[in-house]
Amino acid sequence: MTLMREADVIDLRSDTVTKPTPAMLEAVRNATFGDHGYLEDETTLELEGECANLFSKEAALFLPSGTMANQVALRCHTIPGDEIILEHNYHINYFEAGPTADLAKVYPNVIITNDGILRAEDIEEALFNKSRTKVGSQAKLVCLENTINSCGGRIFPLETMAQVFALTRQAELAVHLDGARILNACAATGIEPSSYACYTDSLTLCFSKGLGAPFGSILIGTRELIEKARRYCKWYGGGMHQSGFMAAAALHALRHHRHQLACDNRHAKYLAELLAGLNLLGIDPAGVETNIVLMDTQQMSVSSTAFSELAKAKGVLLYPWSRTIVRAVTHRDVTHPDIEEAGRRLRDVVGALHERCQ
Ligand SMILES: *Cc1c(COP(=O)(O)O)cnc(C)c1O
């Protein structure tokens, strides 16, 4: 087997793999070098202000990662022993159960839905299906995710967010939105970021995903919450001092790449269309709403890891998500011809497996 040259490899493992553009690197070169610990870095303050404005909230805090941004948010909304309500597929549960147990030390009341969408009635059930007393764990926070990574980038509908938010006002709960890819949802629906954000008390956004910066996330909320968040960010080791050059890349991504996310969404749909005809990967292009395509390898009797290895040998990198689910994510460094080529190579992989099964 011939090894692929790096240039031939189409990397669809995640949208975190993009390289900075020359214009982004130029913005990095021109960044300021004030110390953000003293709130003296102009570029970082500009980024925080611009994000707060985009989502019509009071304030924002630049953090190293989406995980840290979520964890700082949990810490701000709760005290140890409190309960948070979320869906089992969400990143905060799926990948952050360990950090949540260690850092915020809250009890996750995990709900399983068939589509990843946590509805007001699910939350009501979680709140009232057992008798609650003042000495028991206190439910404080509902966590949502938009788009839903584990559910193939599904968009969490705005109306459902509104219903959840209305319930939480009555029940005195806060709402945190893990919006790592919220701007992919905005690109797909045409709904303004602030329209989603108005049904949250806090939200996060990743610059290192589809926006194409090499680094960073932001937590957005009220001035009071962000004050608190600055303290926990420091506690967790996320105080970054001269963060201007990183903020410059994020700011450039936000200003210049945001409106190109629709293209990534279209590419994912196109990849799904190229593969759907095989009827062997459980793909329905109509279900591809943003930039993620999930493929199910079960019908071919191979594991997701084995399928990913075969795809890698053909020069397509995929992420084995669960036992038989493989994830492909489109991003700004894959072009339309790349998607076409990835489709061809994956059809070859499936073809060879199918023959073997006959
Ligand atoms: C990537 C991601 C995160 C975490 O971001 P990191 O920067 O990798 O820590 C959180 N939530 C969702 C939904 C994500 O996709």
XYZ file of C-alpha atoms and ligand atoms in Angstrom:
373
model
C 0.000 0.000 0.000
C 1.364 3.395 -0.934
C 1.393 6.016 1.759
C -0.520 9.196 1.011
C 1.399 12.430 0.870
C 0.169 14.884 3.460
C -1.282 17.127 0.740
C -3.476 14.263 -0.454
C -4.995 13.633 2.942
C -8.488 15.011 3.479
C -8.878 15.573 7.196
C -12.521 15.361 8.286
C -11.872 14.302 11.891
C -12.971 17.651 13.253
C -13.338 21.324 12.392
C -10.529 22.040 14.873
C -7.852 21.097 12.319
C -7.854 24.265 10.174
C -4.658 26.251 9.612
C -4.558 30.049 10.020
C -4.683 32.087 6.815
C -1.954 34.639 5.935
C -4.445 37.430 6.797
C -5.053 35.891 10.206
C -1.312 35.628 10.841
C -0.991 39.295 9.858
C -3.659 40.163 12.444
C -1.686 38.147 15.002
C 1.468 40.134 14.131
C -0.394 43.380 14.740
C -1.890 42.333 18.086
C -1.303 44.219 21.320
C 0.691 42.761 24.205
C -1.007 44.174 27.302
C -1.587 41.938 30.320
C -5.173 40.698 30.391
C -4.740 39.877 34.084
C -4.870 43.665 34.618
C -7.549 43.970 31.894
C -4.994 45.977 29.914
C -4.892 44.072 26.654
C -6.783 46.044 24.028
C -7.156 43.175 21.534
C -8.597 40.786 24.125
C -10.950 43.465 25.458
C -12.042 44.223 21.899
C -12.780 40.543 21.280
C -14.757 40.256 24.509
C -16.739 43.404 23.721
C -17.489 42.330 20.164
C -18.723 38.905 21.323
C -20.931 40.427 24.027
C -22.444 42.728 21.370
C -22.952 39.983 18.817
C -25.022 38.011 21.340
C -26.601 41.123 22.977
C -25.230 40.292 26.405
C -23.400 42.536 28.888
C -19.968 40.944 29.030
C -17.676 38.147 27.880
C -14.489 36.362 28.903
C -11.850 34.883 26.565
C -10.720 31.425 27.702
C -8.277 28.810 26.395
C -10.826 26.101 25.513
C -14.498 25.251 25.211
C -14.166 22.734 28.005
C -12.782 25.369 30.366
C -15.461 27.850 29.303
C -18.205 25.306 30.093
C -16.586 24.315 33.375
C -16.203 27.925 34.498
C -19.878 28.499 33.616
C -21.009 25.495 35.684
C -18.977 26.804 38.586
C -20.530 30.255 38.318
C -24.113 28.958 38.281
C -23.862 26.343 41.047
C -22.324 25.296 44.317
C -20.975 21.761 44.936
C -23.818 19.272 45.448
C -26.272 21.163 43.245
C -28.032 19.425 40.394
C -27.687 20.252 36.704
C -30.142 18.935 34.121
C -28.871 17.980 30.664
C -29.156 15.459 27.850
C -26.762 12.512 27.917
C -25.302 13.271 24.462
C -24.130 16.753 25.350
C -20.406 17.480 25.454
C -20.738 18.563 29.092
C -21.873 15.027 29.905
C -20.217 12.971 27.160
C -16.722 14.423 27.451
C -16.814 16.586 30.577
C -18.361 14.273 33.182
C -14.890 13.847 34.700
C -14.084 17.563 34.885
C -17.603 18.319 36.172
C -17.213 15.741 38.968
C -13.820 17.158 39.895
C -14.334 20.904 39.454
C -17.952 22.065 39.952
C -18.776 18.832 41.843
C -22.410 18.972 40.801
C -24.801 16.087 40.288
C -25.801 15.653 36.634
C -29.442 14.652 36.208
C -28.997 13.125 32.784
C -31.975 12.786 30.471
C -32.023 10.516 27.427
C -34.100 11.766 24.505
C -34.311 10.137 21.079
C -33.014 13.184 19.195
C -30.760 14.971 21.679
C -33.235 17.826 22.059
C -34.022 18.544 25.688
C -37.625 19.791 25.835
C -39.471 21.694 28.528
C -41.557 18.602 29.348
C -38.363 16.527 29.847
C -37.083 19.114 32.294
C -40.431 19.318 34.053
C -40.376 15.537 34.478
C -36.821 15.670 35.825
C -37.812 18.394 38.268
C -41.079 17.008 39.556
C -40.978 13.210 39.205
C -39.541 12.930 42.676
C -40.452 14.833 45.773
C -37.956 17.569 46.424
C -37.075 18.849 49.837
C -34.921 21.717 51.017
C -32.323 19.277 52.350
C -31.966 17.410 49.038
C -29.848 18.391 46.047
C -31.078 21.672 44.534
C -31.601 21.869 40.787
C -29.893 25.065 39.617
C -29.027 24.812 35.975
C -30.188 23.434 32.640
C -27.480 22.869 30.022
C -28.343 22.899 26.321
C -26.146 22.385 23.275
C -26.478 23.994 19.828
C -25.563 22.506 17.439
C -25.644 19.042 19.004
C -22.301 17.460 18.209
C -23.212 13.880 19.116
C -26.409 14.044 17.074
C -24.664 14.931 13.827
C -24.689 18.705 14.272
C -28.461 18.845 14.798
C -29.833 22.342 15.333
C -31.547 22.859 18.671
C -34.767 24.634 17.584
C -35.247 28.228 18.715
C -38.898 27.626 19.771
C -37.799 24.754 22.017
C -35.138 26.987 23.564
C -37.843 29.586 24.221
C -40.090 27.005 25.918
C -37.209 25.714 28.045
C -36.289 29.253 29.017
C -39.881 30.080 30.033
C -40.015 26.995 32.259
C -36.690 27.850 33.897
C -37.938 31.346 34.798
C -40.805 29.764 36.760
C -38.635 27.067 38.301
C -35.786 29.474 39.156
C -33.137 27.670 37.151
C -30.419 29.190 35.007
C -29.790 28.121 31.404
C -26.295 27.616 30.012
C -25.867 27.000 26.288
C -22.839 25.125 25.030
C -22.702 26.975 21.738
C -19.368 25.642 20.503
C -20.927 25.593 16.989
C -23.836 28.033 17.498
C -22.698 30.099 14.508
C -23.104 27.042 12.248
C -26.727 26.949 13.427
C -27.099 30.673 12.681
C -25.629 30.152 9.200
C -28.113 27.340 8.515
C -31.249 28.991 9.918
C -30.556 32.684 9.295
C -31.484 33.292 12.937
C -29.378 36.009 14.641
C -26.924 34.911 17.364
C -28.668 37.278 19.787
C -32.024 35.573 19.156
C -30.610 32.281 20.408
C -28.724 34.009 23.238
C -31.804 35.742 24.614
C -33.025 32.349 25.868
C -29.860 31.743 27.889
C -28.196 33.095 31.017
C -24.775 32.239 29.655
C -23.308 30.687 26.555
C -19.987 29.597 25.116
C -18.633 29.745 21.591
C -15.491 28.093 20.174
C -13.151 30.042 17.884
C -11.113 26.887 17.257
C -13.913 25.020 15.473
C -15.490 26.145 12.190
C -14.435 29.757 12.687
C -10.918 28.583 11.949
C -8.785 30.190 14.667
C -6.095 27.955 16.159
C -7.181 28.593 19.706
C -9.751 29.740 22.224
C -13.354 29.987 23.329
C -15.504 32.636 24.914
C -18.002 32.680 27.767
C -20.739 35.290 27.424
C -23.278 36.466 30.001
C -24.173 39.174 32.466
C -21.527 41.483 33.878
C -22.022 39.829 37.268
C -21.511 36.313 35.906
C -18.401 37.333 33.956
C -16.896 38.984 37.076
C -17.290 35.655 38.856
C -16.003 33.783 35.808
C -12.755 35.800 35.779
C -12.020 34.494 39.250
C -12.732 30.806 38.415
C -10.849 31.096 35.125
C -7.814 32.164 37.165
C -8.394 29.373 39.725
C -8.505 26.790 36.943
C -5.240 28.063 35.486
C -6.785 29.867 32.533
C -5.458 33.368 33.292
C -3.477 34.086 30.137
C -1.659 37.411 30.658
C -0.556 38.603 27.192
C -3.402 36.956 25.321
C -3.621 39.595 22.562
C -2.054 37.530 19.797
C -4.511 34.694 20.462
C -7.436 37.097 20.718
C -6.338 38.687 17.428
C -6.702 35.349 15.617
C -10.128 34.816 17.209
C -11.272 38.346 16.356
C -10.115 37.932 12.767
C -12.004 34.606 12.566
C -15.157 36.163 13.965
C -15.060 39.127 11.593
C -13.968 37.400 8.404
C -14.900 33.716 8.617
C -18.325 33.755 10.264
C -20.233 34.238 7.045
C -18.407 31.365 5.355
C -19.820 28.754 7.744
C -22.789 28.258 5.408
C -20.304 26.822 2.922
C -19.152 24.159 5.435
C -22.804 23.276 6.054
C -23.377 22.848 2.301
C -20.264 20.687 1.991
C -21.509 18.328 4.704
C -24.846 17.979 2.933
C -23.007 17.296 -0.327
C -20.830 14.601 1.262
C -23.980 12.998 2.685
C -25.590 13.071 -0.774
C -22.528 11.432 -2.331
C -22.676 8.588 0.201
C -26.402 8.186 0.767
C -26.948 6.280 -2.499
C -24.881 3.375 -1.155
C -27.614 2.649 1.391
C -24.975 1.111 3.630
C -23.947 3.934 5.942
C -27.339 4.900 7.345
C -27.031 8.419 5.934
C -30.044 10.621 5.234
C -28.880 13.910 3.651
C -32.071 15.601 4.856
C -30.883 14.958 8.432
C -27.588 16.780 7.842
C -28.389 20.255 9.131
C -24.932 21.768 9.639
C -21.299 20.648 9.172
C -21.313 17.116 10.622
C -22.063 13.800 8.921
C -22.436 10.618 10.980
C -21.985 7.244 9.290
C -23.067 3.945 10.774
C -20.756 1.018 9.962
C -22.990 -1.646 11.509
C -24.421 -2.941 8.221
C -20.907 -3.666 7.023
C -20.067 -5.569 10.201
C -17.021 -3.464 10.992
C -16.257 -1.277 13.978
C -15.981 2.483 13.630
C -12.253 2.169 14.361
C -11.700 -0.437 11.630
C -13.679 1.683 9.133
C -11.652 4.781 10.061
C -8.399 2.829 9.529
C -9.542 1.735 6.050
C -10.548 5.321 5.216
C -7.180 6.557 6.469
C -5.374 4.142 4.174
C -7.260 5.836 1.308
C -6.336 9.298 2.609
C -9.538 10.326 4.383
C -9.333 10.967 8.098
C -12.520 10.336 10.097
C -13.253 10.227 13.809
C -14.580 6.988 15.328
C -17.305 8.459 17.525
C -18.817 5.377 19.132
C -18.707 1.628 18.498
C -20.194 1.798 15.014
C -20.628 5.530 14.409
C -17.967 7.420 12.479
C -17.997 11.210 12.335
C -16.962 13.454 9.438
C -16.824 17.210 9.992
C -16.449 19.747 7.196
C -14.450 22.934 7.732
C -12.921 25.858 5.878
C -9.808 23.918 4.797
C -11.787 21.409 2.708
C -13.014 22.547 -0.691
C -15.819 21.308 -2.915
C -13.375 19.161 -4.976
C -11.970 17.752 -1.705
C -15.473 16.664 -0.721
C -15.968 15.081 -4.130
C -12.679 13.210 -3.741
C -13.501 12.162 -0.156
C -16.833 10.834 -1.424
C -15.035 8.780 -4.118
C -12.531 7.346 -1.652
C -15.180 6.472 0.933
C -17.322 4.819 -1.737
C -14.255 2.675 -2.568
C -13.877 1.700 1.089
C -17.543 0.759 1.338
C -17.409 -1.097 -1.992
C -14.474 -3.248 -0.860
C -16.164 -4.024 2.463
C -19.423 -4.877 0.761
C -17.707 -7.346 -1.591
C -16.051 -8.999 1.353
C -19.460 -9.457 2.986
C -21.033 -11.135 -0.077
C -15.394 21.057 20.951
C -16.552 21.196 21.846
C -16.385 21.634 23.158
C -15.041 21.824 23.825
O -14.130 22.564 23.202
P -12.548 22.366 23.465
O -12.005 23.667 23.035
O -12.149 21.199 22.610
O -12.352 22.094 24.912
C -17.515 21.815 23.914
N -18.735 21.558 23.434
C -18.934 21.116 22.183
C -20.323 20.840 21.707
C -17.844 20.900 21.346
O -18.040 20.431 20.114
